[in-house]
Amino acid sequence: MSSQPPLWLTAMPALQASLVWQWLFQAVVLLNATSGLTNAYARSSPVLLIAGQIPRGMIGKNLGAVHQVLDQQEIVRNLTKWRGRALRPREVPYTVSEAFRQMRSGRPRPVLVELPPEAGVEQEDVQLRSPAPVSNIVPNSDQLREAARVIAQSRLPLIFAGGGVARSDGEEALVRLAEATNIPVITSSGGKGTIPDRHPLCYGSCFSARGERQEMNQLFEVMQSSDVVIGIGARFSLGNPAGEASTLVNINIDDTELTRLQANTLPLHGDAKATMEALLPYLMEAEAGDRPSPVEAVVAARRLIAYYDIGLREPQYPVMEAMQRGLPEEAIIVWDVTQFGYYARTHYQVNHPKTYIDSGYSFNLGYAFPTALGAKVAKPDQPVVCMAGDGGFMFNSSELSTAVKYGINVVTVVFRNDSYGNVARDLDDFFSGTYETDLHNPDFVKFAESFGAVGLRADDPKDLETLIPHALELNAPVIIDVPFGDMPIPRAPQIAPFYALPWTQPQEGLIPS
């Protein structure tokens, strides 16, 4: 059965001509989108990228067409889950339907749809499609029963919750699982907020099992001492938090992540929320909740973390506390790759689901400001605050024009030390110099005002306790300039071997120069 073509296929000639040129231009814009695709891939975000192409008769022939990029799909193959192309209007419904099916099934990740300019101005009868149904994947009963048996017999089990819990809306299921079994939880940075940080069974967050700070080493020791680690929607990397002697019960919707690193793994291929809900009855049947409460150990570990922050005099800690006091608990905070952003992955306290956003393992500099604008558009009634360094903010500072134009009232805190601070610190530590990492910045208050936004400046970083609430009350795009000096991250001598960065040492038998 045919239907009338969508309105955009029957536009008037002037609009069609404009559309053709915009579509051609998009063929080059795809290359500008690769950084965003990388981040969406790392953070398992379902992003649909619609990219233009050159006229379909020229594709792949290397005829020198304007904006020609040979094999666009191949360029973004490793940054996308699926790629499709609709050469004619009648191919659009299937291509778009499949793109959304790919985004909504399994592990969500970005997809690409290519359209040549003719497909935007031609008219054809099309067969519209209903959205493809998507079912949750859940392990079978035998797998769930075996996992429950292993967990019930464990001595010191631990849950390691990742971003897959939030992607499946499994926050309540995670809390029920932890409480029913008396198993404590550590979250990855992607899992922050999946269980409230104030929950007595929550150790907190650890973004790297082998960190340079003592408090991260504390969480590393907790994970290493566990005989069973229940990974839920988590990506295990080279800093594998599951100890070599432990059994990893790995729940993941992405079957390529199930047995990638840990040898002793019990894989459970399934949606995080659906699998936790299906597993819980088997755990109760196996009497997995019949164990002493670990709350005292969790409280002791968290006090030890705070002790080392004070004992090592980490200057970020009082600033983070001041920010925490000034931020509404329900506010969405988007963190860039900045010294405070790294620190927040362990120390920023999250008690509401889906209110903490960072760039994940991709670490895209400049990610936070445009992402915060998107979060505010999606949640206009919720406070949104962007935390960026001066270097990262300047990557996409032109989007302040977008914020003012459309009234996207994000408050952006710019920590300014006039350098790429993380890079400068590491270069100085390992190579005895900062090597052109200094920045020549604008006056950020005047910069904001030149766009019609509000510019504020802190005299001291701890002023954010009062400046952030004031900025949120202004109901306008606001930039808060926060000058600060060097904020090194002290390293505990006893864990120095864990911080031997591989790129600072000769590899594969080579000798130092």
mmCIF file with all atom_site columns, N, CA and C in Angstrom, residues 437-498:
data_model
loop_
_atom_site.group_PDB
_atom_site.id
_atom_site.type_symbol
_atom_site.label_atom_id
_atom_site.label_alt_id
_atom_site.label_comp_id
_atom_site.label_asym_id
_atom_site.label_entity_id
_atom_site.label_seq_id
_atom_site.pdbx_PDB_ins_code
_atom_site.Cartn_x
_atom_site.Cartn_y
_atom_site.Cartn_z
_atom_site.occupancy
_atom_site.B_iso_or_equiv
_atom_site.pdbx_formal_charge
_atom_site.auth_seq_id
_atom_site.auth_comp_id
_atom_site.auth_asym_id
_atom_site.auth_atom_id
_atom_site.pdbx_PDB_model_num
ATOM 1   N N  . THR A 1 437 ? 52.064 24.144 26.212 1.00 0.00 ? 437 THR A N  1
ATOM 2   C CA . THR A 1 437 ? 50.685 23.874 26.624 1.00 0.00 ? 437 THR A CA 1
ATOM 3   C C  . THR A 1 437 ? 49.999 25.120 27.189 1.00 0.00 ? 437 THR A C  1
ATOM 4   N N  . ASP A 1 438 ? 50.725 26.257 27.244 1.00 0.00 ? 438 ASP A N  1
ATOM 5   C CA . ASP A 1 438 ? 50.114 27.493 27.734 1.00 0.00 ? 438 ASP A CA 1
ATOM 6   C C  . ASP A 1 438 ? 49.094 28.006 26.725 1.00 0.00 ? 438 ASP A C  1
ATOM 7   N N  . LEU A 1 439 ? 48.059 28.687 27.240 1.00 0.00 ? 439 LEU A N  1
ATOM 8   C CA . LEU A 1 439 ? 46.993 29.232 26.401 1.00 0.00 ? 439 LEU A CA 1
ATOM 9   C C  . LEU A 1 439 ? 46.939 30.752 26.532 1.00 0.00 ? 439 LEU A C  1
ATOM 10  N N  . HIS A 1 440 ? 46.525 31.412 25.461 1.00 0.00 ? 440 HIS A N  1
ATOM 11  C CA . HIS A 1 440 ? 46.248 32.850 25.496 1.00 0.00 ? 440 HIS A CA 1
ATOM 12  C C  . HIS A 1 440 ? 44.734 33.007 25.397 1.00 0.00 ? 440 HIS A C  1
ATOM 13  N N  . ASN A 1 441 ? 44.092 33.224 26.530 1.00 0.00 ? 441 ASN A N  1
ATOM 14  C CA . ASN A 1 441 ? 42.638 33.215 26.610 1.00 0.00 ? 441 ASN A CA 1
ATOM 15  C C  . ASN A 1 441 ? 42.033 34.611 26.483 1.00 0.00 ? 441 ASN A C  1
ATOM 16  N N  . PRO A 1 442 ? 40.767 34.671 26.081 1.00 0.00 ? 442 PRO A N  1
ATOM 17  C CA . PRO A 1 442 ? 40.037 35.937 26.170 1.00 0.00 ? 442 PRO A CA 1
ATOM 18  C C  . PRO A 1 442 ? 39.638 36.203 27.615 1.00 0.00 ? 442 PRO A C  1
ATOM 19  N N  . ASP A 1 443 ? 39.143 37.401 27.866 1.00 0.00 ? 443 ASP A N  1
ATOM 20  C CA . ASP A 1 443 ? 38.476 37.693 29.126 1.00 0.00 ? 443 ASP A CA 1
ATOM 21  C C  . ASP A 1 443 ? 37.114 37.007 29.037 1.00 0.00 ? 443 ASP A C  1
ATOM 22  N N  . PHE A 1 444 ? 36.908 35.927 29.804 1.00 0.00 ? 444 PHE A N  1
ATOM 23  C CA . PHE A 1 444 ? 35.708 35.122 29.626 1.00 0.00 ? 444 PHE A CA 1
ATOM 24  C C  . PHE A 1 444 ? 34.431 35.858 30.016 1.00 0.00 ? 444 PHE A C  1
ATOM 25  N N  . VAL A 1 445 ? 34.526 36.814 30.929 1.00 0.00 ? 445 VAL A N  1
ATOM 26  C CA . VAL A 1 445 ? 33.343 37.595 31.279 1.00 0.00 ? 445 VAL A CA 1
ATOM 27  C C  . VAL A 1 445 ? 32.927 38.465 30.090 1.00 0.00 ? 445 VAL A C  1
ATOM 28  N N  . LYS A 1 446 ? 33.896 39.174 29.506 1.00 0.00 ? 446 LYS A N  1
ATOM 29  C CA . LYS A 1 446 ? 33.592 39.999 28.339 1.00 0.00 ? 446 LYS A CA 1
ATOM 30  C C  . LYS A 1 446 ? 33.213 39.139 27.139 1.00 0.00 ? 446 LYS A C  1
ATOM 31  N N  . PHE A 1 447 ? 33.837 37.982 27.031 1.00 0.00 ? 447 PHE A N  1
ATOM 32  C CA . PHE A 1 447 ? 33.517 37.058 25.940 1.00 0.00 ? 447 PHE A CA 1
ATOM 33  C C  . PHE A 1 447 ? 32.051 36.654 26.011 1.00 0.00 ? 447 PHE A C  1
ATOM 34  N N  . ALA A 1 448 ? 31.589 36.286 27.204 1.00 0.00 ? 448 ALA A N  1
ATOM 35  C CA . ALA A 1 448 ? 30.184 35.920 27.371 1.00 0.00 ? 448 ALA A CA 1
ATOM 36  C C  . ALA A 1 448 ? 29.274 37.086 27.047 1.00 0.00 ? 448 ALA A C  1
ATOM 37  N N  . GLU A 1 449 ? 29.614 38.258 27.534 1.00 0.00 ? 449 GLU A N  1
ATOM 38  C CA . GLU A 1 449 ? 28.773 39.438 27.326 1.00 0.00 ? 449 GLU A CA 1
ATOM 39  C C  . GLU A 1 449 ? 28.706 39.841 25.858 1.00 0.00 ? 449 GLU A C  1
ATOM 40  N N  . SER A 1 450 ? 29.762 39.551 25.109 1.00 0.00 ? 450 SER A N  1
ATOM 41  C CA . SER A 1 450 ? 29.763 39.910 23.684 1.00 0.00 ? 450 SER A CA 1
ATOM 42  C C  . SER A 1 450 ? 28.725 39.113 22.899 1.00 0.00 ? 450 SER A C  1
ATOM 43  N N  . PHE A 1 451 ? 28.324 37.953 23.424 1.00 0.00 ? 451 PHE A N  1
ATOM 44  C CA . PHE A 1 451 ? 27.282 37.143 22.787 1.00 0.00 ? 451 PHE A CA 1
ATOM 45  C C  . PHE A 1 451 ? 25.890 37.488 23.306 1.00 0.00 ? 451 PHE A C  1
ATOM 46  N N  . GLY A 1 452 ? 25.828 38.284 24.379 1.00 0.00 ? 452 GLY A N  1
ATOM 47  C CA . GLY A 1 452 ? 24.554 38.556 25.019 1.00 0.00 ? 452 GLY A CA 1
ATOM 48  C C  . GLY A 1 452 ? 24.271 37.632 26.174 1.00 0.00 ? 452 GLY A C  1
ATOM 49  N N  . ALA A 1 453 ? 25.260 36.834 26.578 1.00 0.00 ? 453 ALA A N  1
ATOM 50  C CA . ALA A 1 453 ? 25.131 35.972 27.758 1.00 0.00 ? 453 ALA A CA 1
ATOM 51  C C  . ALA A 1 453 ? 25.595 36.744 28.991 1.00 0.00 ? 453 ALA A C  1
ATOM 52  N N  . VAL A 1 454 ? 25.504 36.108 30.141 1.00 0.00 ? 454 VAL A N  1
ATOM 53  C CA . VAL A 1 454 ? 25.936 36.723 31.392 1.00 0.00 ? 454 VAL A CA 1
ATOM 54  C C  . VAL A 1 454 ? 27.316 36.192 31.746 1.00 0.00 ? 454 VAL A C  1
ATOM 55  N N  . GLY A 1 455 ? 28.208 37.077 32.131 1.00 0.00 ? 455 GLY A N  1
ATOM 56  C CA . GLY A 1 455 ? 29.538 36.682 32.558 1.00 0.00 ? 455 GLY A CA 1
ATOM 57  C C  . GLY A 1 455 ? 29.759 36.999 34.025 1.00 0.00 ? 455 GLY A C  1
ATOM 58  N N  . LEU A 1 456 ? 30.244 36.030 34.788 1.00 0.00 ? 456 LEU A N  1
ATOM 59  C CA . LEU A 1 456 ? 30.564 36.214 36.205 1.00 0.00 ? 456 LEU A CA 1
ATOM 60  C C  . LEU A 1 456 ? 31.991 35.734 36.446 1.00 0.00 ? 456 LEU A C  1
ATOM 61  N N  . ARG A 1 457 ? 32.586 36.224 37.521 1.00 0.00 ? 457 ARG A N  1
ATOM 62  C CA . ARG A 1 457 ? 33.954 35.774 37.837 1.00 0.00 ? 457 ARG A CA 1
ATOM 63  C C  . ARG A 1 457 ? 34.073 35.476 39.321 1.00 0.00 ? 457 ARG A C  1
ATOM 64  N N  . ALA A 1 458 ? 34.716 34.366 39.637 1.00 0.00 ? 458 ALA A N  1
ATOM 65  C CA . ALA A 1 458 ? 34.960 33.988 41.023 1.00 0.00 ? 458 ALA A CA 1
ATOM 66  C C  . ALA A 1 458 ? 36.288 34.575 41.476 1.00 0.00 ? 458 ALA A C  1
ATOM 67  N N  . ASP A 1 459 ? 36.330 35.090 42.691 1.00 0.00 ? 459 ASP A N  1
ATOM 68  C CA . ASP A 1 459 ? 37.602 35.521 43.281 1.00 0.00 ? 459 ASP A CA 1
ATOM 69  C C  . ASP A 1 459 ? 38.377 34.323 43.816 1.00 0.00 ? 459 ASP A C  1
ATOM 70  N N  . ASP A 1 460 ? 37.627 33.286 44.200 1.00 0.00 ? 460 ASP A N  1
ATOM 71  C CA . ASP A 1 460 ? 38.224 32.071 44.740 1.00 0.00 ? 460 ASP A CA 1
ATOM 72  C C  . ASP A 1 460 ? 37.383 30.902 44.229 1.00 0.00 ? 460 ASP A C  1
ATOM 73  N N  . PRO A 1 461 ? 37.988 29.763 43.880 1.00 0.00 ? 461 PRO A N  1
ATOM 74  C CA . PRO A 1 461 ? 37.185 28.640 43.390 1.00 0.00 ? 461 PRO A CA 1
ATOM 75  C C  . PRO A 1 461 ? 36.068 28.227 44.334 1.00 0.00 ? 461 PRO A C  1
ATOM 76  N N  . LYS A 1 462 ? 36.287 28.389 45.628 1.00 0.00 ? 462 LYS A N  1
ATOM 77  C CA . LYS A 1 462 ? 35.241 27.994 46.587 1.00 0.00 ? 462 LYS A CA 1
ATOM 78  C C  . LYS A 1 462 ? 34.045 28.941 46.555 1.00 0.00 ? 462 LYS A C  1
ATOM 79  N N  . ASP A 1 463 ? 34.164 30.079 45.854 1.00 0.00 ? 463 ASP A N  1
ATOM 80  C CA . ASP A 1 463 ? 33.010 30.974 45.680 1.00 0.00 ? 463 ASP A CA 1
ATOM 81  C C  . ASP A 1 463 ? 31.892 30.319 44.879 1.00 0.00 ? 463 ASP A C  1
ATOM 82  N N  . LEU A 1 464 ? 32.197 29.199 44.228 1.00 0.00 ? 464 LEU A N  1
ATOM 83  C CA . LEU A 1 464 ? 31.165 28.515 43.443 1.00 0.00 ? 464 LEU A CA 1
ATOM 84  C C  . LEU A 1 464 ? 29.988 28.077 44.305 1.00 0.00 ? 464 LEU A C  1
ATOM 85  N N  . GLU A 1 465 ? 30.200 27.950 45.596 1.00 0.00 ? 465 GLU A N  1
ATOM 86  C CA . GLU A 1 465 ? 29.105 27.581 46.492 1.00 0.00 ? 465 GLU A CA 1
ATOM 87  C C  . GLU A 1 465 ? 27.960 28.593 46.421 1.00 0.00 ? 465 GLU A C  1
ATOM 88  N N  . THR A 1 466 ? 28.281 29.865 46.222 1.00 0.00 ? 466 THR A N  1
ATOM 89  C CA . THR A 1 466 ? 27.240 30.895 46.111 1.00 0.00 ? 466 THR A CA 1
ATOM 90  C C  . THR A 1 466 ? 27.014 31.345 44.678 1.00 0.00 ? 466 THR A C  1
ATOM 91  N N  . LEU A 1 467 ? 28.042 31.270 43.844 1.00 0.00 ? 467 LEU A N  1
ATOM 92  C CA . LEU A 1 467 ? 27.912 31.751 42.459 1.00 0.00 ? 467 LEU A CA 1
ATOM 93  C C  . LEU A 1 467 ? 27.017 30.847 41.614 1.00 0.00 ? 467 LEU A C  1
ATOM 94  N N  . ILE A 1 468 ? 27.101 29.538 41.807 1.00 0.00 ? 468 ILE A N  1
ATOM 95  C CA . ILE A 1 468 ? 26.280 28.632 41.001 1.00 0.00 ? 468 ILE A CA 1
ATOM 96  C C  . ILE A 1 468 ? 24.791 28.831 41.281 1.00 0.00 ? 468 ILE A C  1
ATOM 97  N N  . PRO A 1 469 ? 24.339 28.873 42.544 1.00 0.00 ? 469 PRO A N  1
ATOM 98  C CA . PRO A 1 469 ? 22.909 29.129 42.768 1.00 0.00 ? 469 PRO A CA 1
ATOM 99  C C  . PRO A 1 469 ? 22.461 30.479 42.207 1.00 0.00 ? 469 PRO A C  1
ATOM 100 N N  . HIS A 1 470 ? 23.315 31.496 42.323 1.00 0.00 ? 470 HIS A N  1
ATOM 101 C CA . HIS A 1 470 ? 22.975 32.808 41.760 1.00 0.00 ? 470 HIS A CA 1
ATOM 102 C C  . HIS A 1 470 ? 22.835 32.723 40.245 1.00 0.00 ? 470 HIS A C  1
ATOM 103 N N  . ALA A 1 471 ? 23.762 32.036 39.587 1.00 0.00 ? 471 ALA A N  1
ATOM 104 C CA . ALA A 1 471 ? 23.725 31.915 38.124 1.00 0.00 ? 471 ALA A CA 1
ATOM 105 C C  . ALA A 1 471 ? 22.475 31.171 37.674 1.00 0.00 ? 471 ALA A C  1
ATOM 106 N N  . LEU A 1 472 ? 22.079 30.137 38.405 1.00 0.00 ? 472 LEU A N  1
ATOM 107 C CA . LEU A 1 472 ? 20.883 29.385 38.029 1.00 0.00 ? 472 LEU A CA 1
ATOM 108 C C  . LEU A 1 472 ? 19.630 30.242 38.145 1.00 0.00 ? 472 LEU A C  1
ATOM 109 N N  . GLU A 1 473 ? 19.606 31.171 39.086 1.00 0.00 ? 473 GLU A N  1
ATOM 110 C CA . GLU A 1 473 ? 18.445 32.042 39.261 1.00 0.00 ? 473 GLU A CA 1
ATOM 111 C C  . GLU A 1 473 ? 18.304 33.054 38.129 1.00 0.00 ? 473 GLU A C  1
ATOM 112 N N  . LEU A 1 474 ? 19.385 33.339 37.410 1.00 0.00 ? 474 LEU A N  1
ATOM 113 C CA . LEU A 1 474 ? 19.344 34.345 36.348 1.00 0.00 ? 474 LEU A CA 1
ATOM 114 C C  . LEU A 1 474 ? 18.548 33.876 35.133 1.00 0.00 ? 474 LEU A C  1
ATOM 115 N N  . ASN A 1 475 ? 18.375 32.558 34.998 1.00 0.00 ? 475 ASN A N  1
ATOM 116 C CA . ASN A 1 475 ? 17.583 32.005 33.900 1.00 0.00 ? 475 ASN A CA 1
ATOM 117 C C  . ASN A 1 475 ? 18.086 32.514 32.544 1.00 0.00 ? 475 ASN A C  1
ATOM 118 N N  . ALA A 1 476 ? 19.387 32.393 32.343 1.00 0.00 ? 476 ALA A N  1
ATOM 119 C CA . ALA A 1 476 ? 20.043 32.856 31.120 1.00 0.00 ? 476 ALA A CA 1
ATOM 120 C C  . ALA A 1 476 ? 21.295 32.011 30.919 1.00 0.00 ? 476 ALA A C  1
ATOM 121 N N  . PRO A 1 477 ? 21.856 31.991 29.703 1.00 0.00 ? 477 PRO A N  1
ATOM 122 C CA . PRO A 1 477 ? 23.165 31.365 29.539 1.00 0.00 ? 477 PRO A CA 1
ATOM 123 C C  . PRO A 1 477 ? 24.205 32.148 30.344 1.00 0.00 ? 477 PRO A C  1
ATOM 124 N N  . VAL A 1 478 ? 24.943 31.466 31.209 1.00 0.00 ? 478 VAL A N  1
ATOM 125 C CA . VAL A 1 478 ? 25.891 32.123 32.106 1.00 0.00 ? 478 VAL A CA 1
ATOM 126 C C  . VAL A 1 478 ? 27.250 31.432 32.000 1.00 0.00 ? 478 VAL A C  1
ATOM 127 N N  . ILE A 1 479 ? 28.297 32.248 31.948 1.00 0.00 ? 479 ILE A N  1
ATOM 128 C CA . ILE A 1 479 ? 29.666 31.747 32.020 1.00 0.00 ? 479 ILE A CA 1
ATOM 129 C C  . ILE A 1 479 ? 30.264 32.251 33.327 1.00 0.00 ? 479 ILE A C  1
ATOM 130 N N  . ILE A 1 480 ? 30.801 31.333 34.143 1.00 0.00 ? 480 ILE A N  1
ATOM 131 C CA . ILE A 1 480 ? 31.487 31.710 35.375 1.00 0.00 ? 480 ILE A CA 1
ATOM 132 C C  . ILE A 1 480 ? 32.973 31.427 35.194 1.00 0.00 ? 480 ILE A C  1
ATOM 133 N N  . ASP A 1 481 ? 33.760 32.486 35.175 1.00 0.00 ? 481 ASP A N  1
ATOM 134 C CA . ASP A 1 481 ? 35.212 32.360 35.035 1.00 0.00 ? 481 ASP A CA 1
ATOM 135 C C  . ASP A 1 481 ? 35.811 32.088 36.416 1.00 0.00 ? 481 ASP A C  1
ATOM 136 N N  . VAL A 1 482 ? 36.539 30.967 36.534 1.00 0.00 ? 482 VAL A N  1
ATOM 137 C CA . VAL A 1 482 ? 37.105 30.575 37.823 1.00 0.00 ? 482 VAL A CA 1
ATOM 138 C C  . VAL A 1 482 ? 38.629 30.439 37.681 1.00 0.00 ? 482 VAL A C  1
ATOM 139 N N  . PRO A 1 483 ? 39.382 31.515 37.963 1.00 0.00 ? 483 PRO A N  1
ATOM 140 C CA . PRO A 1 483 ? 40.843 31.398 37.911 1.00 0.00 ? 483 PRO A CA 1
ATOM 141 C C  . PRO A 1 483 ? 41.348 30.504 39.043 1.00 0.00 ? 483 PRO A C  1
ATOM 142 N N  . PHE A 1 484 ? 42.342 29.691 38.739 1.00 0.00 ? 484 PHE A N  1
ATOM 143 C CA . PHE A 1 484 ? 42.971 28.902 39.807 1.00 0.00 ? 484 PHE A CA 1
ATOM 144 C C  . PHE A 1 484 ? 44.411 28.604 39.417 1.00 0.00 ? 484 PHE A C  1
ATOM 145 N N  . GLY A 1 485 ? 45.218 28.325 40.432 1.00 0.00 ? 485 GLY A N  1
ATOM 146 C CA . GLY A 1 485 ? 46.625 28.021 40.188 1.00 0.00 ? 485 GLY A CA 1
ATOM 147 C C  . GLY A 1 485 ? 46.838 26.549 39.957 1.00 0.00 ? 485 GLY A C  1
ATOM 148 N N  . ASP A 1 486 ? 48.075 26.122 40.148 1.00 0.00 ? 486 ASP A N  1
ATOM 149 C CA . ASP A 1 486 ? 48.401 24.714 39.947 1.00 0.00 ? 486 ASP A CA 1
ATOM 150 C C  . ASP A 1 486 ? 47.647 23.855 40.952 1.00 0.00 ? 486 ASP A C  1
ATOM 151 N N  . MET A 1 487 ? 47.082 22.783 40.473 1.00 0.00 ? 487 MET A N  1
ATOM 152 C CA . MET A 1 487 ? 46.401 21.840 41.351 1.00 0.00 ? 487 MET A CA 1
ATOM 153 C C  . MET A 1 487 ? 46.926 20.443 41.070 1.00 0.00 ? 487 MET A C  1
ATOM 154 N N  . PRO A 1 488 ? 48.144 20.168 41.516 1.00 0.00 ? 488 PRO A N  1
ATOM 155 C CA . PRO A 1 488 ? 48.692 18.829 41.270 1.00 0.00 ? 488 PRO A CA 1
ATOM 156 C C  . PRO A 1 488 ? 47.898 17.783 42.015 1.00 0.00 ? 488 PRO A C  1
ATOM 157 N N  . ILE A 1 489 ? 47.917 16.582 41.502 1.00 0.00 ? 489 ILE A N  1
ATOM 158 C CA . ILE A 1 489 ? 47.278 15.458 42.189 1.00 0.00 ? 489 ILE A CA 1
ATOM 159 C C  . ILE A 1 489 ? 48.385 14.692 42.920 1.00 0.00 ? 489 ILE A C  1
ATOM 160 N N  . PRO A 1 490 ? 48.464 14.824 44.243 1.00 0.00 ? 490 PRO A N  1
ATOM 161 C CA . PRO A 1 490 ? 49.529 14.122 44.976 1.00 0.00 ? 490 PRO A CA 1
ATOM 162 C C  . PRO A 1 490 ? 49.412 12.621 44.789 1.00 0.00 ? 490 PRO A C  1
ATOM 163 N N  . ARG A 1 491 ? 50.548 11.969 44.737 1.00 0.00 ? 491 ARG A N  1
ATOM 164 C CA . ARG A 1 491 ? 50.567 10.519 44.548 1.00 0.00 ? 491 ARG A CA 1
ATOM 165 C C  . ARG A 1 491 ? 51.171 9.861  45.769 1.00 0.00 ? 491 ARG A C  1
ATOM 166 N N  . ALA A 1 492 ? 50.507 8.870  46.275 1.00 0.00 ? 492 ALA A N  1
ATOM 167 C CA . ALA A 1 492 ? 51.025 8.160  47.436 1.00 0.00 ? 492 ALA A CA 1
ATOM 168 C C  . ALA A 1 492 ? 52.219 7.318  47.006 1.00 0.00 ? 492 ALA A C  1
ATOM 169 N N  . PRO A 1 493 ? 53.364 7.429  47.689 1.00 0.00 ? 493 PRO A N  1
ATOM 170 C CA . PRO A 1 493 ? 54.571 6.700  47.256 1.00 0.00 ? 493 PRO A CA 1
ATOM 171 C C  . PRO A 1 493 ? 54.359 5.199  47.160 1.00 0.00 ? 493 PRO A C  1
ATOM 172 N N  . GLN A 1 494 ? 53.535 4.638  48.060 1.00 0.00 ? 494 GLN A N  1
ATOM 173 C CA . GLN A 1 494 ? 53.402 3.185  48.075 1.00 0.00 ? 494 GLN A CA 1
ATOM 174 C C  . GLN A 1 494 ? 52.682 2.626  46.858 1.00 0.00 ? 494 GLN A C  1
ATOM 175 N N  . ILE A 1 495 ? 52.027 3.497  46.082 1.00 0.00 ? 495 ILE A N  1
ATOM 176 C CA . ILE A 1 495 ? 51.335 2.967  44.899 1.00 0.00 ? 495 ILE A CA 1
ATOM 177 C C  . ILE A 1 495 ? 51.947 3.507  43.612 1.00 0.00 ? 495 ILE A C  1
ATOM 178 N N  . ALA A 1 496 ? 53.148 4.076  43.717 1.00 0.00 ? 496 ALA A N  1
ATOM 179 C CA . ALA A 1 496 ? 53.782 4.625  42.522 1.00 0.00 ? 496 ALA A CA 1
ATOM 180 C C  . ALA A 1 496 ? 53.881 3.630  41.374 1.00 0.00 ? 496 ALA A C  1
ATOM 181 N N  . PRO A 1 497 ? 54.163 2.337  41.608 1.00 0.00 ? 497 PRO A N  1
ATOM 182 C CA . PRO A 1 497 ? 54.258 1.397  40.479 1.00 0.00 ? 497 PRO A CA 1
ATOM 183 C C  . PRO A 1 497 ? 52.987 1.305  39.661 1.00 0.00 ? 497 PRO A C  1
ATOM 184 N N  . PHE A 1 498 ? 51.825 1.565  40.279 1.00 0.00 ? 498 PHE A N  1
ATOM 185 C CA . PHE A 1 498 ? 50.575 1.472  39.536 1.00 0.00 ? 498 PHE A CA 1
ATOM 186 C C  . PHE A 1 498 ? 50.421 2.629  38.563 1.00 0.00 ? 498 PHE A C  1
#
